[in-house]
Amino acid sequence: MPEAHHPPWPGLGDDSREPDAGRLADWRWRLNRLRCMGAAEIGHRLWRRLAIAAEQHGWFGSGVAGPVPAPDLAQRGVHWLVPPRGQAPAPYITAAERILAGRFDIFALRGINLGSPPRWNRDCKTGIEAPLVFGKHLDYRNPALVGDIKYLWEPNRHLHLVPLAQAYALTGRPAYGQAIRRHVESWLEECPPGLGPNWSSALEAGLRLISWSLAWQLIGGLASPLFQGEGGREFRRRWLESVYRHQRFIAGFFSRHSSANNHLMGEAAGLFVAALTWPHWPASRRWQRRARAILEREILRQNAPDGVNREQAVAYQHFELDLLLVVLRTAAAAGEPVSKAYRERLEAMLDYLAAIMDGGGNLPMFGDSDDGVVARLAQGEGEGKGFCPYRSLLASGALLFRRADFKAKAGPLDDKTRWLFSREGRIGVDAAYADLPESHDGGAARRTFPEGGYYILGCAFDSAEEIRLVADAGPLGYLAIAAHGHADALSFTLSVGGREFLIDPGTYAYHTQGAWRAYFRGTAAHNTLRVDGLDQSVSGGNFMWLRHARGRCLEFRQTPHQDYFAGWHDGYLRLADPVAHTRRIGLDKFTRRIVIEDVLEMAGEHEVELFFHAAEACAVTAEPGGYALSRDGQTIHLSLPQAPAGRQAEITCLRGSHAPIAGWVSRRFDVKQPTATLRWKARLTGLTVLRSEIRM
């Protein structure tokens, strides 16, 4: 999703090197990366480096660019994606016509003209054309060489082929089918096997295969009119040949060790879906079994029993659920349903999303996000309502598990779920969804997620009087580098009446803009406490943490009158004069008052900062002792701590600040806007208790 896993490095490689930071910084990164590896991983990477060199020179086999066996077209693939009954074609026609005109939305670039088809090796943000060198050696993190690799890769996932195929399936208009053919043929011409940026990441290949599978099904599979005539048959031959090469590429380039996060899931999902969509080669069954085994294993490894994705990033929870749902539907269509353990873990993941979603459908933006999706099946929703991917996931969960509470959270059935379940049952997906029971008990959902480290305090859930506070006492992230975790221990978010007031500001940047990447993943960008201007965890690169702050919940209680949370982390025990941070949060449900106590244990003097990040819709005004945050007719009052005797506190409201970077929120990748960040700062010593209060 965010970064592929083997950049060029004589001997070793991974997905965390900062781009073009100079020779010294480059070697510093390499040293940091080695510190995060065990002996087995170092051995694996050295062996893989030798294997890549052998493939490049054709020493021990043909590799990705070698001959492809003739397909056995008598072997029929799965076909589960069909237009839902009564599906209105208008939004799909609009989306398809936009693509025909060459208009795309790529992160911050909205409606950019990429052409139809685009230039596949060109970064549309910088205009830089990546070279067609051996893909596994391409330095895709060097912006002078490839530009911003995120912008280059995104159109190459071929997500846009799906709306073209949807419009074709709904209308039968040849122009949409011909556009698919034109785009695929041009991609095959411009991206020779094994060469260039589109053959440098197994994850990107896996996601492209999923897009191809969905489009392939909607155009009619092997018997599609697009494959009629001599030219059509040649197009089909070349497309199938590339499908095989993609599968061979992934099977020999899986993410391993500390890179085996969501990348491995995406790679395995792409290989699994492709092997069942195109089971035309002897290797297909072997690839399908291998990919299935990885998926069945990794869903349990990468997602805790309580349902929290171990990357500690809500967006990656969504990404993996997207993958898991497509895999589930494909496996069911093949008559080889996923295991009970797979389904149970998927349901637990949805339980977590339902618990942290407030009554307005908002979720905290914990951890990294790059807006990655597996398939864009919804091309616009009616009645002026925007598509919400998290509500859509819950709608899918409601159908899968007959969960009335998921249905209540999801609201009306969305088009993505309609397409995913279009072949489910004889009565149609809309009728099946309507047949689910209704639930209005928002207080029945789980509130504790001990493995993930999230705890929900609140009352009057999913009503106009709702208070929902999500406290974080979880791990930093997944595996040795915790690539997508943020230094946010003991932070929290707060919604009132389904409206966000105190937020996690998001991500904004990945490979480029290093200062912004450091800010948004750092401690100062979260509603928590920072000591001596240092992050709680120690960074070693854009996607690497050298030292992980360990958080844990000390106590959590819920009663009809009060919720109480206490947590602790060890991030600042590394200092020469160690500082222990404990946070206690109490909610009085009758008076609608939240008290936050930050307890610091230290011997010497330290600079201590408290941060509170307001949602961008809030008007923030100073008042005696603190600030009022107002939006949509609702106001909360935040009282900040009194400085201890003999100490002076500095209180600042920062909005859109560049020095220091503060007062920003990022709702989409590479897009940011000003908001208000309240900062309380003082120099403190000894045992100290800082008391903040929120009144509603």
XYZ file of C-alpha atoms in Angstrom:
696
model
C 0.000 0.000 0.000
C 2.354 2.798 1.020
C 5.722 1.543 -0.026
C 7.159 -1.504 -1.698
C 9.664 -3.629 0.062
C 13.033 -3.989 -1.636
C 14.725 -0.738 -2.668
C 18.200 -0.943 -4.136
C 20.930 -1.492 -1.624
C 23.927 -3.736 -2.137
C 23.161 -6.576 0.238
C 19.991 -5.454 1.962
C 16.753 -3.662 1.234
C 13.448 -2.569 2.748
C 10.623 -0.058 2.683
C 11.815 2.650 5.033
C 14.698 4.619 3.513
C 14.287 8.371 3.358
C 14.529 9.678 -0.219
C 17.555 11.587 -1.536
C 18.739 12.727 1.903
C 22.441 12.707 1.039
C 25.153 10.098 1.350
C 25.615 10.423 5.119
C 21.889 10.215 5.814
C 21.642 7.277 3.446
C 24.280 5.310 5.305
C 22.749 6.325 8.615
C 19.463 4.846 7.425
C 21.194 1.628 6.414
C 22.759 1.333 9.843
C 19.401 2.002 11.516
C 17.751 -0.607 9.338
C 20.365 -3.177 10.303
C 19.664 -2.442 13.958
C 16.045 -3.458 13.390
C 16.933 -6.795 11.775
C 17.720 -10.136 13.284
C 20.209 -12.575 11.849
C 17.508 -14.493 9.966
C 16.290 -11.358 8.213
C 19.797 -10.265 7.272
C 20.449 -13.713 5.814
C 17.165 -13.640 3.922
C 17.887 -10.241 2.400
C 21.392 -11.190 1.346
C 20.071 -14.350 -0.289
C 17.303 -12.419 -2.027
C 19.790 -9.884 -3.309
C 21.762 -12.677 -4.930
C 18.575 -14.151 -6.400
C 17.608 -10.776 -7.874
C 21.045 -10.408 -9.466
C 20.735 -13.903 -10.909
C 17.299 -13.081 -12.336
C 18.521 -9.831 -13.850
C 21.296 -11.614 -15.704
C 19.254 -14.707 -16.553
C 21.669 -17.045 -14.833
C 19.341 -19.656 -13.309
C 16.055 -19.334 -15.112
C 13.885 -17.031 -17.087
C 12.424 -14.812 -14.352
C 9.443 -12.547 -14.902
C 10.362 -11.736 -18.497
C 10.761 -15.378 -19.544
C 8.429 -17.516 -21.669
C 4.829 -18.041 -20.545
C 3.165 -21.467 -20.902
C 0.139 -21.670 -23.142
C -3.063 -21.258 -21.106
C -5.652 -24.026 -20.873
C -8.795 -22.019 -21.571
C -11.008 -25.036 -20.833
C -10.329 -24.288 -17.165
C -12.994 -21.750 -16.204
C -12.401 -19.118 -13.566
C -14.716 -17.737 -10.905
C -17.291 -15.136 -11.866
C -19.011 -13.555 -8.898
C -19.170 -9.862 -9.781
C -22.300 -8.898 -11.722
C -24.426 -5.731 -11.856
C -26.887 -5.601 -8.951
C -30.571 -5.795 -9.748
C -32.018 -2.445 -10.685
C -28.678 -0.664 -10.445
C -28.970 2.882 -11.784
C -26.271 3.371 -14.440
C -26.008 7.166 -14.240
C -23.125 7.503 -11.729
C -21.139 4.820 -13.548
C -21.653 6.494 -16.907
C -20.472 9.781 -15.392
C -17.361 8.107 -13.935
C -16.599 6.315 -17.207
C -17.019 9.433 -19.328
C -14.645 11.267 -17.026
C -12.026 8.562 -17.587
C -12.575 8.679 -21.337
C -11.820 12.402 -21.109
C -8.583 11.583 -19.277
C -9.678 13.121 -15.975
C -8.440 11.499 -12.752
C -8.307 12.254 -9.041
C -4.852 11.347 -7.729
C -4.476 12.347 -4.073
C -4.174 16.152 -3.940
C -4.596 16.487 -7.707
C -8.326 16.563 -8.458
C -9.549 16.314 -12.014
C -6.029 16.252 -13.425
C -5.792 15.428 -17.126
C -3.630 12.318 -17.428
C -4.845 11.432 -20.897
C -6.686 8.301 -21.965
C -4.594 6.275 -21.533
C -2.124 7.918 -19.141
C 1.649 7.779 -19.430
C 2.201 4.857 -17.085
C 5.813 5.531 -16.034
C 5.314 9.247 -15.386
C 4.699 10.884 -12.018
C 1.787 13.223 -12.671
C 2.751 15.451 -9.745
C 6.277 16.343 -10.842
C 6.220 15.306 -14.503
C 9.273 13.077 -13.996
C 9.403 9.961 -16.168
C 10.919 6.967 -14.370
C 13.528 4.965 -16.304
C 12.865 1.459 -17.623
C 15.690 -0.174 -15.692
C 15.424 -3.535 -13.926
C 12.488 -2.926 -11.594
C 13.760 -4.719 -8.496
C 16.857 -2.503 -8.556
C 15.077 0.769 -9.246
C 15.647 3.397 -6.560
C 11.965 4.311 -6.349
C 12.599 6.478 -3.268
C 14.797 8.891 -5.174
C 12.476 11.762 -6.192
C 14.996 13.028 -8.724
C 14.715 9.666 -10.472
C 11.011 8.776 -10.191
C 9.314 11.848 -8.707
C 6.779 11.049 -5.974
C 6.361 7.297 -6.310
C 2.921 7.366 -4.676
C 1.605 9.516 -7.514
C 3.230 7.305 -10.125
C 1.926 4.049 -8.686
C -1.659 5.117 -8.000
C -2.999 5.130 -11.600
C -1.043 1.925 -12.235
C -3.226 0.102 -9.726
C -5.847 0.341 -12.493
C -8.664 1.116 -10.098
C -10.221 3.150 -12.904
C -10.751 0.063 -15.074
C -13.495 -1.055 -12.697
C -15.853 1.908 -13.253
C -15.248 1.552 -16.995
C -16.210 -2.121 -16.734
C -19.223 -1.306 -14.548
C -20.489 1.207 -17.104
C -19.866 -1.335 -19.875
C -21.758 -4.069 -18.013
C -24.691 -1.740 -17.260
C -25.008 -0.128 -20.695
C -23.248 -2.369 -23.206
C -21.690 0.703 -24.818
C -18.627 -0.379 -26.828
C -16.712 2.829 -26.025
C -16.232 1.761 -22.406
C -14.967 -1.690 -23.343
C -12.661 -0.264 -25.956
C -11.234 2.139 -23.387
C -10.366 -0.826 -21.160
C -8.633 -2.506 -24.079
C -6.777 0.678 -25.024
C -5.553 1.250 -21.466
C -4.434 -2.345 -20.895
C -2.699 -2.566 -24.267
C -0.848 0.694 -23.688
C 0.204 -0.473 -20.219
C 1.584 -3.700 -21.695
C 3.546 -1.674 -24.242
C 4.952 0.911 -21.824
C 5.725 -1.440 -18.929
C 7.821 -4.316 -20.304
C 8.018 -7.335 -17.982
C 10.424 -6.758 -15.117
C 11.370 -3.216 -16.112
C 10.575 0.126 -14.541
C 8.671 1.313 -11.482
C 5.633 -0.877 -12.137
C 7.725 -4.002 -11.728
C 9.393 -2.932 -8.480
C 6.677 -3.757 -5.936
C 4.848 -7.049 -5.436
C 2.084 -5.185 -3.599
C 1.403 -2.937 -6.579
C 1.292 -6.000 -8.839
C -1.179 -7.679 -6.479
C -3.520 -4.695 -6.398
C -3.363 -4.387 -10.191
C -4.372 -8.050 -10.494
C -7.424 -7.471 -8.307
C -8.511 -4.551 -10.496
C -7.956 -6.681 -13.587
C -9.991 -9.530 -12.099
C -12.986 -7.330 -11.314
C -12.893 -5.686 -14.749
C -12.390 -9.066 -16.466
C -15.506 -10.471 -14.821
C -17.638 -7.461 -15.728
C -16.644 -7.468 -19.413
C -17.675 -11.125 -19.711
C -14.522 -13.111 -18.997
C -12.992 -15.286 -21.704
C -16.067 -14.864 -23.910
C -16.063 -11.069 -23.790
C -16.891 -9.257 -27.037
C -13.587 -7.437 -26.515
C -11.814 -10.672 -27.458
C -13.638 -11.290 -30.752
C -11.780 -11.302 -34.033
C -8.080 -11.751 -34.631
C -7.173 -8.494 -32.888
C -9.351 -9.318 -29.900
C -7.843 -12.768 -29.525
C -4.350 -11.275 -29.659
C -5.320 -8.755 -26.977
C -6.622 -11.570 -24.770
C -3.426 -13.576 -25.306
C -1.218 -10.671 -24.310
C -3.361 -9.797 -21.280
C -3.351 -13.393 -20.034
C 0.398 -13.553 -20.578
C 0.840 -10.501 -18.328
C -1.489 -12.013 -15.718
C 0.817 -15.022 -15.548
C 3.905 -12.808 -15.299
C 2.301 -10.816 -12.471
C 1.598 -13.996 -10.544
C 5.115 -15.327 -11.088
C 6.526 -11.958 -10.006
C 4.512 -11.935 -6.742
C 5.179 -15.592 -5.915
C 8.923 -14.930 -6.053
C 8.886 -11.578 -4.285
C 6.690 -11.842 -1.195
C 7.363 -9.425 1.671
C 9.138 -11.143 4.543
C 10.256 -10.538 8.125
C 9.831 -6.912 9.241
C 8.281 -5.977 5.882
C 5.542 -8.608 6.214
C 2.764 -6.225 7.122
C -0.218 -5.163 4.975
C 2.055 -5.596 1.954
C 2.095 -9.357 2.400
C -1.693 -9.397 2.713
C -2.093 -7.396 -0.498
C 0.377 -9.571 -2.376
C -1.287 -12.802 -1.246
C -4.770 -11.445 -1.953
C -3.791 -10.453 -5.479
C -2.213 -13.838 -6.153
C -5.202 -15.705 -4.679
C -7.820 -13.758 -6.643
C -5.804 -14.067 -9.856
C -5.277 -17.818 -9.492
C -9.041 -18.365 -9.195
C -9.982 -15.846 -11.875
C -7.469 -17.285 -14.368
C -6.834 -20.966 -13.420
C -5.316 -21.670 -16.830
C -1.820 -22.880 -15.965
C -0.494 -25.826 -13.939
C 1.037 -23.334 -11.488
C -2.327 -21.699 -10.771
C -3.447 -24.272 -8.227
C -0.094 -24.150 -6.476
C -0.182 -20.345 -6.308
C -3.770 -20.408 -5.065
C -2.912 -22.818 -2.225
C 0.157 -20.830 -1.233
C -1.679 -17.516 -1.231
C -4.599 -18.941 0.716
C -2.272 -20.323 3.392
C -0.652 -16.888 3.766
C -4.026 -15.147 4.043
C -5.383 -17.599 6.608
C -2.214 -17.195 8.667
C -1.734 -13.456 8.326
C -5.283 -12.432 9.171
C -4.626 -13.920 12.610
C -1.088 -12.557 12.910
C -1.742 -9.028 11.704
C -5.059 -8.528 13.493
C -5.321 -9.090 17.233
C -8.043 -11.305 18.726
C -9.877 -8.154 19.831
C -10.064 -7.080 16.186
C -7.491 -4.271 16.166
C -5.087 -4.298 13.250
C -1.583 -4.505 14.694
C -0.311 -1.662 12.497
C -2.252 0.577 14.943
C -3.622 2.501 11.962
C -7.343 2.787 11.253
C -6.796 3.298 7.512
C -4.868 0.036 7.297
C -7.684 -1.693 9.163
C -9.910 -0.529 6.303
C -7.385 -1.566 3.646
C -7.013 -5.080 5.012
C -10.778 -5.470 5.425
C -11.193 -4.467 1.776
C -8.708 -7.178 0.797
C -10.274 -9.766 3.076
C -13.779 -9.152 1.723
C -12.695 -9.549 -1.918
C -10.851 -12.746 -0.979
C -13.898 -14.029 0.920
C -16.230 -13.398 -2.033
C -13.796 -14.991 -4.489
C -13.274 -18.057 -2.304
C -17.022 -18.514 -1.852
C -17.601 -18.308 -5.616
C -14.953 -20.988 -6.122
C -16.703 -23.298 -3.656
C -13.764 -23.077 -1.252
C -15.009 -20.796 1.551
C -12.586 -19.275 4.018
C -12.141 -20.852 7.428
C -14.201 -20.209 10.530
C -11.176 -18.540 12.159
C -10.883 -16.174 9.173
C -14.541 -15.176 9.434
C -14.364 -14.728 13.198
C -11.322 -12.471 12.995
C -12.923 -10.442 10.205
C -16.028 -9.967 12.370
C -13.875 -8.870 15.314
C -12.178 -6.287 13.082
C -15.588 -4.865 12.205
C -16.544 -4.835 15.900
C -13.610 -2.531 16.564
C -14.555 -0.146 13.760
C -18.142 -0.003 15.036
C -16.918 0.775 18.544
C -14.696 3.716 17.617
C -17.159 5.186 15.085
C -19.172 8.028 16.589
C -22.818 8.757 15.912
C -21.890 10.943 12.940
C -19.864 8.206 11.257
C -16.472 9.715 12.180
C -13.500 7.560 13.165
C -10.205 8.633 14.750
C -7.359 8.868 12.241
C -4.946 6.846 14.384
C -1.702 5.909 12.620
C -0.778 6.218 8.962
C -3.114 6.634 6.012
C -2.443 6.960 2.292
C -6.073 6.688 1.095
C -5.388 3.238 -0.324
C -8.361 1.215 -1.526
C -8.618 -2.197 -3.123
C -11.547 -1.518 -5.461
C -13.692 1.535 -6.189
C -17.043 -0.154 -6.711
C -19.178 2.805 -5.564
C -19.107 5.597 -8.124
C -21.228 8.075 -6.232
C -24.108 7.863 -3.780
C -27.527 9.502 -4.135
C -29.445 11.913 -1.985
C -26.473 14.219 -1.604
C -24.670 11.843 0.771
C -21.018 11.080 0.273
C -19.722 7.532 0.272
C -18.240 6.468 3.620
C -15.876 3.477 3.276
C -16.202 2.556 6.946
C -20.001 2.540 6.899
C -19.750 0.409 3.753
C -17.560 -2.120 5.564
C -20.130 -2.337 8.343
C -22.933 -2.822 5.806
C -20.965 -5.736 4.352
C -20.487 -7.076 7.877
C -24.204 -6.772 8.570
C -24.953 -9.012 5.572
C -22.170 -11.489 6.309
C -22.892 -11.935 10.005
C -26.541 -10.829 10.210
C -25.562 -8.112 12.666
C -28.299 -5.607 13.375
C -25.843 -3.352 15.216
C -23.588 -3.177 12.166
C -26.601 -2.276 10.038
C -27.572 0.500 12.455
C -24.068 1.968 12.235
C -23.874 1.578 8.458
C -27.185 3.215 7.668
C -28.644 2.815 4.148
C -27.129 0.196 1.889
C -24.307 1.599 -0.244
C -23.391 0.763 -3.827
C -20.065 -0.852 -2.999
C -21.832 -3.432 -0.833
C -24.473 -3.914 -3.542
C -21.795 -4.902 -6.038
C -19.870 -7.087 -3.591
C -22.996 -9.081 -2.722
C -24.865 -8.813 -6.016
C -24.982 -12.595 -6.399
C -25.917 -13.289 -2.791
C -29.290 -14.953 -2.340
C -32.372 -15.207 -4.514
C -34.147 -12.139 -3.159
C -31.419 -9.642 -4.047
C -29.004 -7.755 -1.848
C -31.347 -4.832 -1.120
C -34.087 -7.138 0.103
C -31.606 -9.183 2.131
C -30.317 -6.019 3.796
C -33.830 -4.724 4.487
C -34.681 -8.103 6.011
C -32.022 -7.711 8.693
C -33.429 -6.792 12.113
C -33.169 -3.240 13.372
C -31.034 -2.294 16.388
C -31.047 0.951 18.323
C -28.946 -0.069 21.321
C -25.746 1.849 20.694
C -24.532 1.125 24.220
C -24.238 -2.611 23.675
C -21.048 -2.485 21.585
C -17.659 -3.447 22.995
C -15.733 -0.657 24.733
C -12.451 -2.374 25.577
C -9.826 -3.643 23.153
C -6.949 -4.728 25.386
C -4.628 -6.208 22.737
C -4.950 -3.159 20.540
C -4.874 -0.870 23.563
C -7.998 1.193 22.839
C -10.676 2.053 25.391
C -13.939 3.909 24.781
C -15.368 6.169 27.446
C -18.753 7.762 26.939
C -22.496 7.829 27.292
C -25.706 8.173 25.241
C -23.921 6.441 22.360
C -25.202 7.080 18.832
C -27.639 9.730 20.002
C -27.697 13.526 19.878
C -26.332 13.521 23.447
C -23.455 11.175 22.723
C -20.044 11.596 24.329
C -17.417 9.280 22.831
C -13.790 9.461 23.968
C -11.311 6.950 22.516
C -8.153 6.557 24.624
C -4.973 4.977 23.262
C -2.710 2.848 25.449
C -1.602 0.454 22.747
C 1.654 -0.591 21.087
C 3.455 1.732 18.702
C 2.943 -0.488 15.657
C 3.654 -3.854 14.034
C 6.890 -5.808 13.867
C 10.383 -4.435 14.425
C 10.041 -1.203 12.466
C 6.397 -0.390 13.381
C 6.256 1.287 9.960
C 2.796 2.835 10.166
C 2.513 3.622 13.865
C 2.544 7.130 15.302
C 4.160 8.279 18.560
C 0.751 8.823 20.147
C 0.784 6.898 23.442
C -1.927 8.053 25.881
C -3.535 10.303 23.300
C -7.300 10.474 22.890
C -10.022 11.764 20.582
C -13.350 13.264 21.616
C -16.678 13.490 19.791
C -19.853 15.048 21.177
C -23.227 14.479 19.576
C -21.608 12.781 16.585
C -19.325 15.781 15.939
C -15.563 15.740 16.276
C -14.028 18.204 18.728
C -10.572 16.875 19.652
C -8.970 14.901 16.844
C -5.985 12.952 15.646
C -4.733 15.204 12.817
C -3.919 12.406 10.347
C -0.849 11.713 8.183
C -0.377 14.029 5.167
C 3.047 12.847 3.875
C 4.911 9.572 3.281
C 8.076 9.407 1.174
C 8.611 13.100 0.525
C 8.422 16.293 2.626
C 10.420 14.883 5.537
C 9.668 17.639 8.058
C 5.922 17.197 7.563
C 6.220 13.413 7.762
C 8.072 13.775 11.055
C 5.487 16.187 12.462
C 2.319 14.269 11.659
C 3.680 10.971 13.026
C 5.293 12.673 16.023
C 4.036 13.181 19.554
C 3.268 16.898 19.129
C 0.594 16.045 16.530
C -1.477 14.123 19.078
C -3.580 14.902 22.137
C -0.961 13.816 24.621
C 2.126 15.060 26.487
C 5.666 15.624 25.172
C 8.880 15.929 27.195
C 11.923 17.979 26.185
C 10.658 18.403 22.629
C 11.219 14.698 21.948
C 8.902 12.091 20.468
C 7.920 9.264 22.809
C 9.487 6.785 20.347
C 12.762 7.197 18.460
C 12.535 7.445 14.668
C 15.073 5.897 12.327
C 13.417 6.884 9.033
C 10.114 7.645 7.386
C 8.816 4.120 8.012
C 11.005 2.955 10.859
C 11.069 3.398 14.627
C 14.256 2.386 16.447
C 12.837 2.489 19.972
C 9.192 1.769 20.662
C 7.374 3.430 23.533
C 5.420 0.716 25.334
C 1.994 1.713 26.561
C -0.452 -0.164 28.726
C -3.769 0.307 30.438
C -3.476 0.265 34.229
C -7.201 0.384 34.941
C -10.495 0.742 33.105
C -13.898 0.935 34.777
C -17.389 1.564 33.487
C -20.434 2.247 35.639
C -23.786 3.914 34.932
C -22.366 7.077 36.528
C -18.720 7.203 35.533
C -16.100 5.828 33.138
C -12.464 5.787 34.243
C -9.240 5.045 32.359
C -5.648 5.018 33.589
C -2.688 4.324 31.312
C 1.094 4.526 31.325
C 3.984 4.452 28.850
C 7.759 4.143 29.131
C 8.796 6.340 26.203
C 10.648 8.899 28.312
C 12.296 6.449 30.668
C 15.120 6.449 28.099
C 16.185 9.971 29.129
C 19.267 10.535 31.289
C 16.826 11.705 33.946
C 13.935 9.285 33.321
C 10.377 10.634 33.185
C 7.404 8.322 33.804
C 4.069 9.492 32.358
C 0.742 8.229 33.677
C -2.558 9.604 32.401
C -5.908 9.279 34.180
C -9.171 10.172 32.417
C -12.500 10.260 34.237
C -15.927 10.958 32.712
C -18.826 11.951 34.943
C -21.845 11.044 32.842
C -24.349 13.085 34.862
C -22.446 16.379 34.886
C -20.950 15.652 31.423
C -17.499 16.546 32.653
C -14.151 14.968 31.730
C -11.124 15.292 33.997
C -7.652 14.481 32.639
C -4.760 14.101 35.062
C -1.214 13.728 33.748
C 1.147 12.453 36.436
C 4.883 12.966 35.835
C 7.566 11.331 37.951
C 11.040 12.819 37.456
C 13.979 14.009 39.510
C 15.404 16.848 37.437
C 13.877 19.649 35.394
C 12.234 19.070 32.017
C 10.254 21.023 29.447
C 6.737 19.605 29.367
C 4.125 20.304 26.676
C 0.456 19.338 26.523
C -1.319 19.381 23.153
C -5.009 19.545 22.279
C -5.899 19.445 18.567
C -9.287 20.885 17.637
C -11.296 19.739 14.635
C -11.087 22.212 11.784
C -14.835 22.931 12.025
C -14.395 24.271 15.567
C -14.257 27.948 16.408
C -11.690 28.253 19.208
C -11.878 31.246 21.513
C -9.980 32.071 24.678
C -11.854 32.291 27.965
C -10.716 32.493 31.594
C -8.613 29.439 32.392
C -8.765 27.928 28.930
C -10.651 27.840 25.660
C -14.135 27.290 24.266
C -14.463 25.036 21.215
C -17.709 25.561 19.317
C -19.320 24.050 16.257
C -22.843 23.381 14.972
C -24.457 24.918 18.037
C -22.438 22.764 20.463
C -19.662 24.091 22.750
C -17.169 22.386 24.986
C -15.009 24.236 27.495
C -11.401 23.164 27.990
C -9.640 24.258 31.166
C -5.873 23.884 31.067
C -3.623 23.041 34.029
C -2.482 25.544 36.617
C 1.297 25.701 36.710
C 2.827 24.381 39.959
C 3.932 26.948 42.524
C 6.953 28.895 41.349
C 6.502 27.827 37.731
C 5.161 29.727 34.746
C 3.090 28.121 31.963
C 2.965 29.402 28.401
C -0.350 28.790 26.617
C -0.500 29.210 22.845
C -3.138 28.651 20.173
C -1.310 27.701 16.976
C -3.101 27.663 13.623
C -1.380 26.816 10.348
C 2.037 27.436 11.867
C 5.247 26.601 9.984
C 7.739 27.477 12.729
C 7.060 25.401 14.663
C 4.943 23.137 12.490
C 1.633 22.968 14.338
C -2.055 23.603 13.849
C -2.765 21.351 10.872
C -5.113 18.518 9.964
C -4.857 16.144 6.991
C -8.059 14.399 5.941
C -6.588 13.118 2.678
C -3.134 12.041 1.626
C -0.946 14.995 0.557
C -3.680 17.466 1.562
C -3.565 19.552 4.729
C -5.443 22.545 6.105
C -5.071 24.777 9.143
C -6.831 24.025 12.387
C -6.286 25.090 15.982
C -3.739 23.361 18.192
C -3.651 24.388 21.849
C -0.233 24.023 23.457
C 0.476 24.295 27.194
C 4.205 24.483 28.011
C 6.191 24.797 31.233
C 9.454 23.705 32.810
C 8.721 21.288 35.635
C 10.576 19.204 38.168
C 9.777 16.437 40.635
C 6.468 14.629 41.049
C 3.866 16.725 39.203
C 0.153 16.348 38.524
C -1.307 18.388 35.654
C -5.097 18.595 35.681
C -7.143 19.514 32.583
C -10.932 19.580 32.448
C -13.527 19.440 29.683
C -17.093 20.575 30.368
C -20.057 20.201 28.013
